[in-house]
Every structure is written in C-alpha cells, then in structure tokens.
Amino acid sequence: MIEVQHLSKEYSIGPVLSDVSFKVEPGEVCGLIGPNGAGKTTLLRILATILHPSGGSVSMCDIDLREDAQEIRRRIGYMPDRFSTYEELRVDSFLEFFASIYEIPEAQVSSVTQDILKLVDLAPLRHSLIENLSLGVRQRLSLARALLHNPEVLLLDEPVSGLDPRARVEMRALLKELGDMGKTVLMSSHVLTDMVDVCDRFLVLEQGRVVFHGTLAELEARVADRRVIRINAAPRNGELADFLRSYRWASSIQNGGEDVRVELGAEAPDLAKISQQLFDAGFALSRFTEEPFDLEEGFLRLTRGVVS
C-alpha cells in the first residue's frame, strides 16, 4: 500500500532523508519512531505530496507519486502535527468546509460528517466553536477531517503529542479501531509506549536513515543483549540468590525488594529448565516471570540520539 525506494530529501544545509526504503502493507499500522530531527515529519510530508523528494520513488495505492500526485491526494488522509487555525468555525461547519474541498457530493455531506463525528466521539460537540475545544478534542477533530473522504491510507504526524493521560488513552483506542477497520496507517510519535498496542510494525529513523523496520519481536531480537527474570521464593530468597550464583548463565543477581532479579547470559537454558532446576533444589516459587521487553529501552539501544 505504501512503498518507498531510496528516498532522499536535501536542502541547502544538507540532507534530511538519505536512501530511505520501506513498505507498509495494506491494513497494517506502522509506527514511525525517531529522535527530534530524524526526518519523520519530512517523510510524512513527502508522502502527503506537500514536499517534493530530491530522489528516489514513492508509490501509494499502486500509484507512483511522480505520475499522479493528485490521485494520491484523493486516496490518503493526512493529519499534521499542528492543528490549523479555524477557531471561528463550529465543529460541524469545519468538517462541512473540508467536505466540499474533498468534493463529497452535497447530498452526502450531512450524513458523512455525522458518521465521522460519531466515529471520533465528537457528536455531542458538533455545534461547539473550535476556539473552545481542548487540545485533545482538537486532535480528534483533526483526525476526523483526515477521515472525511474515507481514505485508504492515513498519515498521522504525532497524533498523541501534548495530550493529557485521558486524551491519550482515548486517541490510542481510536487509532486501534482504525487499524481494526483495515486502514493502512503510518503514524509518528514520541510516546513510544502508546504505540505498542496499536502498531503492527515499527520504522525507526535516525539522522535521516532507516535503522530498523519490523515487528516488536524483531526489534527485541535485534537489540536485546540480555533477558531478565524475577523469582520469588520467600522467605528463602537469600538462599535462592546464593544458589543461582553457582550457575555461569546467571550473569547478574540482585536480591532486593520482593524478588530476586536475575540477568540471563547467552548460554542460559530455557525458562522451563531453570524453573525445574529450582524445584528440584527444593525451592517453592511464588513468582517466576520474565520481564517484558520495553520499547523505549529498545529504542535507546538502537539509536544514538544523533539528529540531522
């Protein structure tokens, strides 16, 4: 659905994107991650036909950007990182205005706007002035505008940026619903934890280059140099820690709080064998769990914080 090959963008000060290649399959939600200055917004603006690339190719919905940018605009919905100022308009008037720009037939405008307002949970605010809306509500309205013409592809630039915790949860649920509806979505965010439950794959940019593209499991395999388990055999945690120190695969052992925290070396057996060894040694375990992979930690290991 989105195919980018060897994309580049240069300004007089130097390159912003260099040899960027990736695919987003139909119905896939892809999270675009990178430090400030990595080129995320530039990439989204090129895909949205706002900026012209310096080199490479872009294809969306099987349409080449160089051959028919206008048709691509009809197929995509773009949500910028900042809400444009239409504060004197009401919510319904704002959407009706953009419905005319999208050339939605006049007879369908009312029903289309009502359906979109219900989808983004703004129907009760249809007659409200935009100037009176909170940031979270404005973000949902901006997304509603991008959805008006029922696009096949959504390009979302920081859709959860600056939102309070409740608004973030609401926006995350809405984005997940869009993915469940089969929309192809490429969305950028600095709130990495908000992307885990929404995205099928992740595209990581640094200094204008792709440093990773794949699933969360593939990211974990790429950057994880250690696994960590937590074990509780209270009141014998001290004995447990001493027992584990006899194994070379237990590279680091910390006995503090409720659990014994163990970092596993590369030669560690699988978890079932470890738990069986502890059981055979007479330890009654009330907890034996592996710490889940942390996307933010993986991102920090994958990147160096370099910007373009």
PDB file of C-alpha atoms in Angstrom:
ATOM      1  CA  MET A   1       0.000   0.000   0.000  1.00  0.00           C
ATOM      2  CA  ILE A   2       2.954   2.317   0.767  1.00  0.00           C
ATOM      3  CA  GLU A   3       6.239   1.565  -0.970  1.00  0.00           C
ATOM      4  CA  VAL A   4       9.261   3.831  -0.652  1.00  0.00           C
ATOM      5  CA  GLN A   5      12.510   3.152  -2.507  1.00  0.00           C
ATOM      6  CA  HIS A   6      15.814   5.010  -1.953  1.00  0.00           C
ATOM      7  CA  LEU A   7      14.024   8.217  -0.971  1.00  0.00           C
ATOM      8  CA  SER A   8      16.115  11.315  -0.292  1.00  0.00           C
ATOM      9  CA  LYS A   9      15.440  14.938   0.588  1.00  0.00           C
ATOM     10  CA  GLU A  10      18.111  17.608   0.595  1.00  0.00           C
ATOM     11  CA  TYR A  11      18.177  21.282   1.455  1.00  0.00           C
ATOM     12  CA  SER A  12      20.997  23.802   1.141  1.00  0.00           C
ATOM     13  CA  ILE A  13      22.099  22.939   4.680  1.00  0.00           C
ATOM     14  CA  GLY A  14      22.405  19.247   3.830  1.00  0.00           C
ATOM     15  CA  PRO A  15      20.390  16.019   3.573  1.00  0.00           C
ATOM     16  CA  VAL A  16      17.327  15.395   5.750  1.00  0.00           C
ATOM     17  CA  LEU A  17      16.489  11.950   4.346  1.00  0.00           C
ATOM     18  CA  SER A  18      19.026   9.575   2.812  1.00  0.00           C
ATOM     19  CA  ASP A  19      18.302   6.322   0.962  1.00  0.00           C
ATOM     20  CA  VAL A  20      15.055   5.596   2.851  1.00  0.00           C
ATOM     21  CA  SER A  21      13.337   2.375   1.750  1.00  0.00           C
ATOM     22  CA  PHE A  22      10.406   0.528   3.368  1.00  0.00           C
ATOM     23  CA  LYS A  23       6.948  -0.918   2.770  1.00  0.00           C
ATOM     24  CA  VAL A  24       3.709  -0.686   4.717  1.00  0.00           C
ATOM     25  CA  GLU A  25       1.363  -3.483   3.715  1.00  0.00           C
ATOM     26  CA  PRO A  26      -2.400  -2.989   3.191  1.00  0.00           C
ATOM     27  CA  GLY A  27      -4.263  -2.853   6.511  1.00  0.00           C
ATOM     28  CA  GLU A  28      -1.053  -2.501   8.520  1.00  0.00           C
ATOM     29  CA  VAL A  29      -0.442   0.098  11.227  1.00  0.00           C
ATOM     30  CA  CYS A  30       3.203   1.174  11.236  1.00  0.00           C
ATOM     31  CA  GLY A  31       4.755   3.327  13.951  1.00  0.00           C
ATOM     32  CA  LEU A  32       7.330   5.883  12.796  1.00  0.00           C
ATOM     33  CA  ILE A  33       9.893   6.467  15.553  1.00  0.00           C
ATOM     34  CA  GLY A  34      12.959   8.665  15.761  1.00  0.00           C
ATOM     35  CA  PRO A  35      14.660  11.428  17.743  1.00  0.00           C
ATOM     36  CA  ASN A  36      13.834  15.055  17.057  1.00  0.00           C
ATOM     37  CA  GLY A  37      15.373  15.962  13.714  1.00  0.00           C
ATOM     38  CA  ALA A  38      15.413  12.373  12.449  1.00  0.00           C
ATOM     39  CA  GLY A  39      13.278  13.273   9.409  1.00  0.00           C
ATOM     40  CA  LYS A  40       9.885  11.878  10.470  1.00  0.00           C
ATOM     41  CA  THR A  41       7.811  14.960   9.594  1.00  0.00           C
ATOM     42  CA  THR A  42       9.698  15.463   6.332  1.00  0.00           C
ATOM     43  CA  LEU A  43       8.969  11.868   5.333  1.00  0.00           C
ATOM     44  CA  LEU A  44       5.259  12.211   6.127  1.00  0.00           C
ATOM     45  CA  ARG A  45       5.030  15.497   4.202  1.00  0.00           C
ATOM     46  CA  ILE A  46       6.608  13.886   1.151  1.00  0.00           C
ATOM     47  CA  LEU A  47       4.138  11.002   1.339  1.00  0.00           C
ATOM     48  CA  ALA A  48       1.309  13.542   1.719  1.00  0.00           C
ATOM     49  CA  THR A  49       2.549  15.257  -1.519  1.00  0.00           C
ATOM     50  CA  ILE A  50       3.312  18.503   0.359  1.00  0.00           C
ATOM     51  CA  LEU A  51       7.067  18.278  -0.259  1.00  0.00           C
ATOM     52  CA  HIS A  52       8.882  17.059  -3.358  1.00  0.00           C
ATOM     53  CA  PRO A  53      11.591  14.444  -2.824  1.00  0.00           C
ATOM     54  CA  SER A  54      15.106  15.075  -4.076  1.00  0.00           C
ATOM     55  CA  GLY A  55      15.459  11.494  -5.241  1.00  0.00           C
ATOM     56  CA  GLY A  56      14.004   8.005  -5.060  1.00  0.00           C
ATOM     57  CA  SER A  57      10.449   6.829  -5.611  1.00  0.00           C
ATOM     58  CA  VAL A  58       7.166   6.703  -3.691  1.00  0.00           C
ATOM     59  CA  SER A  59       4.167   4.558  -4.544  1.00  0.00           C
ATOM     60  CA  MET A  60       0.878   4.562  -2.632  1.00  0.00           C
ATOM     61  CA  CYS A  61      -2.232   2.600  -3.520  1.00  0.00           C
ATOM     62  CA  ASP A  62      -0.242   1.344  -6.552  1.00  0.00           C
ATOM     63  CA  ILE A  63       0.111   4.919  -7.826  1.00  0.00           C
ATOM     64  CA  ASP A  64       3.506   6.482  -8.498  1.00  0.00           C
ATOM     65  CA  LEU A  65       3.857   9.849  -6.784  1.00  0.00           C
ATOM     66  CA  ARG A  66       5.682  11.325  -9.776  1.00  0.00           C
ATOM     67  CA  GLU A  67       2.956  10.269 -12.209  1.00  0.00           C
ATOM     68  CA  ASP A  68      -0.258  11.226 -10.390  1.00  0.00           C
ATOM     69  CA  ALA A  69       0.136  13.099  -7.123  1.00  0.00           C
ATOM     70  CA  GLN A  70      -3.427  14.388  -7.396  1.00  0.00           C
ATOM     71  CA  GLU A  71      -4.882  10.885  -7.362  1.00  0.00           C
ATOM     72  CA  ILE A  72      -2.744  10.007  -4.350  1.00  0.00           C
ATOM     73  CA  ARG A  73      -4.238  13.011  -2.521  1.00  0.00           C
ATOM     74  CA  ARG A  74      -7.691  11.551  -3.107  1.00  0.00           C
ATOM     75  CA  ARG A  75      -6.636   8.235  -1.565  1.00  0.00           C
ATOM     76  CA  ILE A  76      -4.852   9.460   1.576  1.00  0.00           C
ATOM     77  CA  GLY A  77      -5.743  11.288   4.759  1.00  0.00           C
ATOM     78  CA  TYR A  78      -3.057  13.474   6.342  1.00  0.00           C
ATOM     79  CA  MET A  79      -3.095  14.715   9.933  1.00  0.00           C
ATOM     80  CA  PRO A  80      -0.349  17.299  10.569  1.00  0.00           C
ATOM     81  CA  ASP A  81       1.391  17.712  13.881  1.00  0.00           C
ATOM     82  CA  ARG A  82      -0.294  21.085  14.435  1.00  0.00           C
ATOM     83  CA  PHE A  83      -3.993  21.890  14.144  1.00  0.00           C
ATOM     84  CA  SER A  84      -4.648  24.650  11.623  1.00  0.00           C
ATOM     85  CA  THR A  85      -6.421  27.739  12.957  1.00  0.00           C
ATOM     86  CA  TYR A  86     -10.135  27.772  12.155  1.00  0.00           C
ATOM     87  CA  GLU A  87     -11.171  28.867  15.618  1.00  0.00           C
ATOM     88  CA  GLU A  88     -14.125  30.969  14.486  1.00  0.00           C
ATOM     89  CA  LEU A  89     -15.867  27.938  12.971  1.00  0.00           C
ATOM     90  CA  ARG A  90     -18.096  25.396  14.634  1.00  0.00           C
ATOM     91  CA  VAL A  91     -17.086  21.750  14.564  1.00  0.00           C
ATOM     92  CA  ASP A  92     -19.748  20.781  12.002  1.00  0.00           C
ATOM     93  CA  SER A  93     -19.025  23.818   9.813  1.00  0.00           C
ATOM     94  CA  PHE A  94     -15.316  22.972   9.833  1.00  0.00           C
ATOM     95  CA  LEU A  95     -15.982  19.453   8.569  1.00  0.00           C
ATOM     96  CA  GLU A  96     -18.544  20.629   6.020  1.00  0.00           C
ATOM     97  CA  PHE A  97     -15.994  23.089   4.658  1.00  0.00           C
ATOM     98  CA  PHE A  98     -13.441  20.339   4.140  1.00  0.00           C
ATOM     99  CA  ALA A  99     -16.089  18.005   2.739  1.00  0.00           C
ATOM    100  CA  SER A 100     -16.541  20.499  -0.089  1.00  0.00           C
ATOM    101  CA  ILE A 101     -12.767  20.568  -0.655  1.00  0.00           C
ATOM    102  CA  TYR A 102     -12.764  16.768  -0.851  1.00  0.00           C
ATOM    103  CA  GLU A 103     -15.589  17.041  -3.432  1.00  0.00           C
ATOM    104  CA  ILE A 104     -18.007  14.963  -1.387  1.00  0.00           C
ATOM    105  CA  PRO A 105     -21.431  15.280  -3.042  1.00  0.00           C
ATOM    106  CA  GLU A 106     -23.543  17.909  -1.293  1.00  0.00           C
ATOM    107  CA  ALA A 107     -26.371  15.448  -0.674  1.00  0.00           C
ATOM    108  CA  GLN A 108     -23.974  13.229   1.313  1.00  0.00           C
ATOM    109  CA  VAL A 109     -22.146  15.890   3.339  1.00  0.00           C
ATOM    110  CA  SER A 110     -24.521  15.868   6.307  1.00  0.00           C
ATOM    111  CA  SER A 111     -24.575  12.089   6.725  1.00  0.00           C
ATOM    112  CA  VAL A 112     -20.817  11.759   6.177  1.00  0.00           C
ATOM    113  CA  THR A 113     -19.951  14.396   8.780  1.00  0.00           C
ATOM    114  CA  GLN A 114     -22.378  12.871  11.288  1.00  0.00           C
ATOM    115  CA  ASP A 115     -20.841   9.413  10.819  1.00  0.00           C
ATOM    116  CA  ILE A 116     -17.300  10.752  11.241  1.00  0.00           C
ATOM    117  CA  LEU A 117     -18.254  12.719  14.361  1.00  0.00           C
ATOM    118  CA  LYS A 118     -19.685   9.543  15.877  1.00  0.00           C
ATOM    119  CA  LEU A 119     -16.547   7.596  14.989  1.00  0.00           C
ATOM    120  CA  VAL A 120     -14.269  10.072  16.771  1.00  0.00           C
ATOM    121  CA  ASP A 121     -16.786  10.575  19.601  1.00  0.00           C
ATOM    122  CA  LEU A 122     -17.416  14.262  18.873  1.00  0.00           C
ATOM    123  CA  ALA A 123     -21.114  14.146  18.019  1.00  0.00           C
ATOM    124  CA  PRO A 124     -22.156  15.951  21.248  1.00  0.00           C
ATOM    125  CA  LEU A 125     -19.781  18.805  20.337  1.00  0.00           C
ATOM    126  CA  ARG A 126     -20.905  19.309  16.739  1.00  0.00           C
ATOM    127  CA  HIS A 127     -22.178  22.849  17.422  1.00  0.00           C
ATOM    128  CA  SER A 128     -19.186  23.937  19.571  1.00  0.00           C
ATOM    129  CA  LEU A 129     -16.765  26.629  18.459  1.00  0.00           C
ATOM    130  CA  ILE A 130     -13.278  25.314  17.786  1.00  0.00           C
ATOM    131  CA  GLU A 131     -11.780  28.073  19.936  1.00  0.00           C
ATOM    132  CA  ASN A 132     -13.480  26.498  22.963  1.00  0.00           C
ATOM    133  CA  LEU A 133     -12.121  22.981  22.390  1.00  0.00           C
ATOM    134  CA  SER A 134      -9.326  21.369  24.396  1.00  0.00           C
ATOM    135  CA  LEU A 135      -6.168  20.140  22.694  1.00  0.00           C
ATOM    136  CA  GLY A 136      -7.317  16.519  22.883  1.00  0.00           C
ATOM    137  CA  VAL A 137     -10.648  17.347  21.241  1.00  0.00           C
ATOM    138  CA  ARG A 138      -8.884  19.374  18.538  1.00  0.00           C
ATOM    139  CA  GLN A 139      -6.661  16.390  17.804  1.00  0.00           C
ATOM    140  CA  ARG A 140      -9.712  14.188  17.329  1.00  0.00           C
ATOM    141  CA  LEU A 141     -11.278  16.836  15.095  1.00  0.00           C
ATOM    142  CA  SER A 142      -8.103  16.977  13.024  1.00  0.00           C
ATOM    143  CA  LEU A 143      -8.281  13.202  12.636  1.00  0.00           C
ATOM    144  CA  ALA A 144     -11.965  13.496  11.695  1.00  0.00           C
ATOM    145  CA  ARG A 145     -11.017  15.882   8.889  1.00  0.00           C
ATOM    146  CA  ALA A 146      -8.449  13.397   7.591  1.00  0.00           C
ATOM    147  CA  LEU A 147     -11.100  10.645   7.579  1.00  0.00           C
ATOM    148  CA  LEU A 148     -13.880  12.580   5.826  1.00  0.00           C
ATOM    149  CA  HIS A 149     -13.309  11.175   2.343  1.00  0.00           C
ATOM    150  CA  ASN A 150     -12.779   7.600   3.595  1.00  0.00           C
ATOM    151  CA  PRO A 151      -9.088   7.381   2.615  1.00  0.00           C
ATOM    152  CA  GLU A 152      -7.296   4.095   2.116  1.00  0.00           C
ATOM    153  CA  VAL A 153      -4.092   5.386   3.750  1.00  0.00           C
ATOM    154  CA  LEU A 154      -3.695   7.563   6.855  1.00  0.00           C
ATOM    155  CA  LEU A 155      -0.540   9.596   7.516  1.00  0.00           C
ATOM    156  CA  LEU A 156      -0.584  10.829  11.110  1.00  0.00           C
ATOM    157  CA  ASP A 157       2.094  13.153  12.475  1.00  0.00           C
ATOM    158  CA  GLU A 158       2.285  12.975  16.277  1.00  0.00           C
ATOM    159  CA  PRO A 159      -1.431  12.265  16.876  1.00  0.00           C
ATOM    160  CA  VAL A 160      -0.949  11.876  20.648  1.00  0.00           C
ATOM    161  CA  SER A 161       1.529  14.722  21.126  1.00  0.00           C
ATOM    162  CA  GLY A 162       0.774  17.007  24.066  1.00  0.00           C
ATOM    163  CA  LEU A 163      -2.352  15.174  25.184  1.00  0.00           C
ATOM    164  CA  ASP A 164      -3.218  14.577  28.824  1.00  0.00           C
ATOM    165  CA  PRO A 165      -3.370  10.938  30.027  1.00  0.00           C
ATOM    166  CA  ARG A 166      -7.119  10.539  29.456  1.00  0.00           C
ATOM    167  CA  ALA A 167      -6.965  12.076  25.964  1.00  0.00           C
ATOM    168  CA  ARG A 168      -4.015   9.823  25.100  1.00  0.00           C
ATOM    169  CA  VAL A 169      -5.969   6.729  26.104  1.00  0.00           C
ATOM    170  CA  GLU A 170      -8.956   7.872  24.041  1.00  0.00           C
ATOM    171  CA  MET A 171      -6.816   8.649  20.988  1.00  0.00           C
ATOM    172  CA  ARG A 172      -4.980   5.330  21.307  1.00  0.00           C
ATOM    173  CA  ALA A 173      -8.293   3.449  21.378  1.00  0.00           C
ATOM    174  CA  LEU A 174      -9.444   5.370  18.301  1.00  0.00           C
ATOM    175  CA  LEU A 175      -6.244   4.604  16.393  1.00  0.00           C
ATOM    176  CA  LYS A 176      -6.568   0.928  17.252  1.00  0.00           C
ATOM    177  CA  GLU A 177     -10.147   0.981  15.973  1.00  0.00           C
ATOM    178  CA  LEU A 178      -8.951   2.478  12.674  1.00  0.00           C
ATOM    179  CA  GLY A 179      -6.445  -0.349  12.358  1.00  0.00           C
ATOM    180  CA  ASP A 180      -9.189  -2.877  13.046  1.00  0.00           C
ATOM    181  CA  MET A 181     -11.217  -1.221  10.265  1.00  0.00           C
ATOM    182  CA  GLY A 182      -8.469  -2.149   7.798  1.00  0.00           C
ATOM    183  CA  LYS A 183      -6.973   1.306   7.272  1.00  0.00           C
ATOM    184  CA  THR A 184      -3.317   1.419   6.302  1.00  0.00           C
ATOM    185  CA  VAL A 185      -1.696   3.765   8.812  1.00  0.00           C
ATOM    186  CA  LEU A 186       1.744   5.330   9.151  1.00  0.00           C
ATOM    187  CA  MET A 187       1.912   7.336  12.382  1.00  0.00           C
ATOM    188  CA  SER A 188       4.762   9.084  14.146  1.00  0.00           C
ATOM    189  CA  SER A 189       5.013   9.531  17.893  1.00  0.00           C
ATOM    190  CA  HIS A 190       7.442  10.230  20.712  1.00  0.00           C
ATOM    191  CA  VAL A 191       5.138   8.453  23.179  1.00  0.00           C
ATOM    192  CA  LEU A 192       6.548   5.035  22.382  1.00  0.00           C
ATOM    193  CA  THR A 193       4.523   3.114  24.949  1.00  0.00           C
ATOM    194  CA  ASP A 194       1.322   4.336  23.294  1.00  0.00           C
ATOM    195  CA  MET A 195       2.341   2.623  20.054  1.00  0.00           C
ATOM    196  CA  VAL A 196       2.855  -0.903  21.361  1.00  0.00           C
ATOM    197  CA  ASP A 197      -0.840  -1.851  21.436  1.00  0.00           C
ATOM    198  CA  VAL A 198      -1.639  -0.034  18.185  1.00  0.00           C
ATOM    199  CA  CYS A 199       1.170  -0.792  15.725  1.00  0.00           C
ATOM    200  CA  ASP A 200       1.901  -3.989  13.789  1.00  0.00           C
ATOM    201  CA  ARG A 201       5.374  -2.815  12.781  1.00  0.00           C
ATOM    202  CA  PHE A 202       7.826  -0.058  13.589  1.00  0.00           C
ATOM    203  CA  LEU A 203      10.010   2.089  11.344  1.00  0.00           C
ATOM    204  CA  VAL A 204      12.916   3.721  13.180  1.00  0.00           C
ATOM    205  CA  LEU A 205      14.710   6.707  11.632  1.00  0.00           C
ATOM    206  CA  GLU A 206      17.898   8.334  12.819  1.00  0.00           C
ATOM    207  CA  GLN A 207      19.774  11.104  11.043  1.00  0.00           C
ATOM    208  CA  GLY A 208      17.514  10.651   8.020  1.00  0.00           C
ATOM    209  CA  ARG A 209      18.203   6.941   7.596  1.00  0.00           C
ATOM    210  CA  VAL A 210      16.267   3.778   8.378  1.00  0.00           C
ATOM    211  CA  VAL A 211      17.936   1.907  11.222  1.00  0.00           C
ATOM    212  CA  PHE A 212      15.139  -0.622  11.760  1.00  0.00           C
ATOM    213  CA  HIS A 213      11.876  -1.773  10.161  1.00  0.00           C
ATOM    214  CA  GLY A 214       9.983  -4.708  11.598  1.00  0.00           C
ATOM    215  CA  THR A 215       7.803  -6.077  14.367  1.00  0.00           C
ATOM    216  CA  LEU A 216       8.239  -5.559  18.093  1.00  0.00           C
ATOM    217  CA  ALA A 217       9.536  -9.132  18.411  1.00  0.00           C
ATOM    218  CA  GLU A 218      12.098  -8.472  15.681  1.00  0.00           C
ATOM    219  CA  LEU A 219      13.142  -5.244  17.405  1.00  0.00           C
ATOM    220  CA  GLU A 220      13.607  -7.163  20.641  1.00  0.00           C
ATOM    221  CA  ALA A 221      15.720  -9.789  18.894  1.00  0.00           C
ATOM    222  CA  ARG A 222      17.784  -7.040  17.270  1.00  0.00           C
ATOM    223  CA  VAL A 223      18.668  -5.103  20.405  1.00  0.00           C
ATOM    224  CA  ALA A 224      18.168  -7.452  23.348  1.00  0.00           C
ATOM    225  CA  ASP A 225      21.569  -8.453  24.689  1.00  0.00           C
ATOM    226  CA  ARG A 226      20.083  -9.788  27.906  1.00  0.00           C
ATOM    227  CA  ARG A 227      16.943 -11.338  29.342  1.00  0.00           C
ATOM    228  CA  VAL A 228      15.771 -10.724  32.871  1.00  0.00           C
ATOM    229  CA  ILE A 229      13.665 -12.972  35.120  1.00  0.00           C
ATOM    230  CA  ARG A 230      12.184 -12.240  38.526  1.00  0.00           C
ATOM    231  CA  ILE A 231      11.851 -15.070  41.054  1.00  0.00           C
ATOM    232  CA  ASN A 232      10.263 -15.135  44.490  1.00  0.00           C
ATOM    233  CA  ALA A 233      10.936 -17.991  46.901  1.00  0.00           C
ATOM    234  CA  ALA A 234      10.292 -16.047  50.117  1.00  0.00           C
ATOM    235  CA  PRO A 235      11.321 -16.476  52.836  1.00  0.00           C
ATOM    236  CA  ARG A 236      14.286 -18.223  51.182  1.00  0.00           C
ATOM    237  CA  ASN A 237      15.234 -15.521  48.656  1.00  0.00           C
ATOM    238  CA  GLY A 238      18.708 -15.167  50.162  1.00  0.00           C
ATOM    239  CA  GLU A 239      19.361 -18.895  49.761  1.00  0.00           C
ATOM    240  CA  LEU A 240      17.918 -18.733  46.244  1.00  0.00           C
ATOM    241  CA  ALA A 241      20.308 -15.908  45.275  1.00  0.00           C
ATOM    242  CA  ASP A 242      23.275 -17.865  46.619  1.00  0.00           C
ATOM    243  CA  PHE A 243      22.125 -20.996  44.781  1.00  0.00           C
ATOM    244  CA  LEU A 244      21.799 -19.123  41.459  1.00  0.00           C
ATOM    245  CA  ARG A 245      25.312 -17.691  41.778  1.00  0.00           C
ATOM    246  CA  SER A 246      26.652 -21.194  41.200  1.00  0.00           C
ATOM    247  CA  TYR A 247      25.421 -21.069  37.597  1.00  0.00           C
ATOM    248  CA  ARG A 248      27.512 -19.283  34.967  1.00  0.00           C
ATOM    249  CA  TRP A 249      24.408 -18.334  32.956  1.00  0.00           C
ATOM    250  CA  ALA A 250      23.174 -16.150  35.839  1.00  0.00           C
ATOM    251  CA  SER A 251      25.256 -13.127  34.826  1.00  0.00           C
ATOM    252  CA  SER A 252      23.865 -10.698  37.393  1.00  0.00           C
ATOM    253  CA  ILE A 253      21.805 -11.398  40.522  1.00  0.00           C
ATOM    254  CA  GLN A 254      20.103  -8.793  42.698  1.00  0.00           C
ATOM    255  CA  ASN A 255      18.252  -9.749  45.864  1.00  0.00           C
ATOM    256  CA  GLY A 256      16.170  -6.748  46.855  1.00  0.00           C
ATOM    257  CA  GLY A 257      12.534  -5.943  47.386  1.00  0.00           C
ATOM    258  CA  GLU A 258      10.175  -8.855  46.928  1.00  0.00           C
ATOM    259  CA  ASP A 259      12.030 -10.685  44.147  1.00  0.00           C
ATOM    260  CA  VAL A 260      15.399 -11.970  43.143  1.00  0.00           C
ATOM    261  CA  ARG A 261      16.246 -10.314  39.816  1.00  0.00           C
ATOM    262  CA  VAL A 262      18.425 -12.413  37.507  1.00  0.00           C
ATOM    263  CA  GLU A 263      20.008 -11.365  34.200  1.00  0.00           C
ATOM    264  CA  LEU A 264      20.452 -14.361  31.922  1.00  0.00           C
ATOM    265  CA  GLY A 265      23.589 -14.887  29.902  1.00  0.00           C
ATOM    266  CA  ALA A 266      23.634 -16.131  26.322  1.00  0.00           C
ATOM    267  CA  GLU A 267      24.214 -19.739  27.452  1.00  0.00           C
ATOM    268  CA  ALA A 268      21.173 -19.828  29.751  1.00  0.00           C
ATOM    269  CA  PRO A 269      18.774 -22.782  29.300  1.00  0.00           C
ATOM    270  CA  ASP A 270      15.124 -22.144  28.547  1.00  0.00           C
ATOM    271  CA  LEU A 271      12.917 -20.923  31.365  1.00  0.00           C
ATOM    272  CA  ALA A 272      11.182 -24.267  31.888  1.00  0.00           C
ATOM    273  CA  LYS A 273      14.532 -25.944  32.620  1.00  0.00           C
ATOM    274  CA  ILE A 274      15.534 -23.166  35.018  1.00  0.00           C
ATOM    275  CA  SER A 275      12.298 -23.445  36.986  1.00  0.00           C
ATOM    276  CA  GLN A 276      12.675 -27.246  37.102  1.00  0.00           C
ATOM    277  CA  GLN A 277      16.215 -26.895  38.481  1.00  0.00           C
ATOM    278  CA  LEU A 278      14.934 -24.637  41.243  1.00  0.00           C
ATOM    279  CA  PHE A 279      12.066 -27.003  42.026  1.00  0.00           C
ATOM    280  CA  ASP A 280      14.455 -29.976  42.187  1.00  0.00           C
ATOM    281  CA  ALA A 281      16.629 -27.963  44.586  1.00  0.00           C
ATOM    282  CA  GLY A 282      13.672 -27.639  46.950  1.00  0.00           C
ATOM    283  CA  PHE A 283      12.620 -24.031  46.334  1.00  0.00           C
ATOM    284  CA  ALA A 284       8.881 -23.259  46.438  1.00  0.00           C
ATOM    285  CA  LEU A 285       8.347 -20.450  43.925  1.00  0.00           C
ATOM    286  CA  SER A 286       5.518 -17.953  44.266  1.00  0.00           C
ATOM    287  CA  ARG A 287       6.744 -15.958  41.269  1.00  0.00           C
ATOM    288  CA  PHE A 288       8.797 -16.872  38.196  1.00  0.00           C
ATOM    289  CA  THR A 289       8.350 -14.364  35.374  1.00  0.00           C
ATOM    290  CA  GLU A 290      10.372 -12.824  32.562  1.00  0.00           C
ATOM    291  CA  GLU A 291      10.422  -9.036  32.376  1.00  0.00           C
ATOM    292  CA  PRO A 292       8.585  -7.863  29.235  1.00  0.00           C
ATOM    293  CA  PHE A 293      10.507  -6.118  26.506  1.00  0.00           C
ATOM    294  CA  ASP A 294      10.478  -2.332  26.882  1.00  0.00           C
ATOM    295  CA  LEU A 295      10.067  -0.462  23.575  1.00  0.00           C
ATOM    296  CA  GLU A 296      11.651   2.711  24.925  1.00  0.00           C
ATOM    297  CA  GLU A 297      14.703   0.799  26.161  1.00  0.00           C
ATOM    298  CA  GLY A 298      14.963  -0.919  22.787  1.00  0.00           C
ATOM    299  CA  PHE A 299      14.747   2.427  21.014  1.00  0.00           C
ATOM    300  CA  LEU A 300      17.533   3.875  23.163  1.00  0.00           C
ATOM    301  CA  ARG A 301      19.768   0.882  22.407  1.00  0.00           C
ATOM    302  CA  LEU A 302      19.011   1.073  18.693  1.00  0.00           C
ATOM    303  CA  THR A 303      19.698   4.801  18.280  1.00  0.00           C
ATOM    304  CA  ARG A 304      22.443   7.118  19.449  1.00  0.00           C
ATOM    305  CA  GLY A 305      20.430  10.332  19.734  1.00  0.00           C
ATOM    306  CA  VAL A 306      22.014  11.821  16.604  1.00  0.00           C
ATOM    307  CA  VAL A 307      19.918  14.327  14.644  1.00  0.00           C
ATOM    308  CA  SER A 308      20.220  15.594  11.099  1.00  0.00           C
TER     309      SER A 308
END
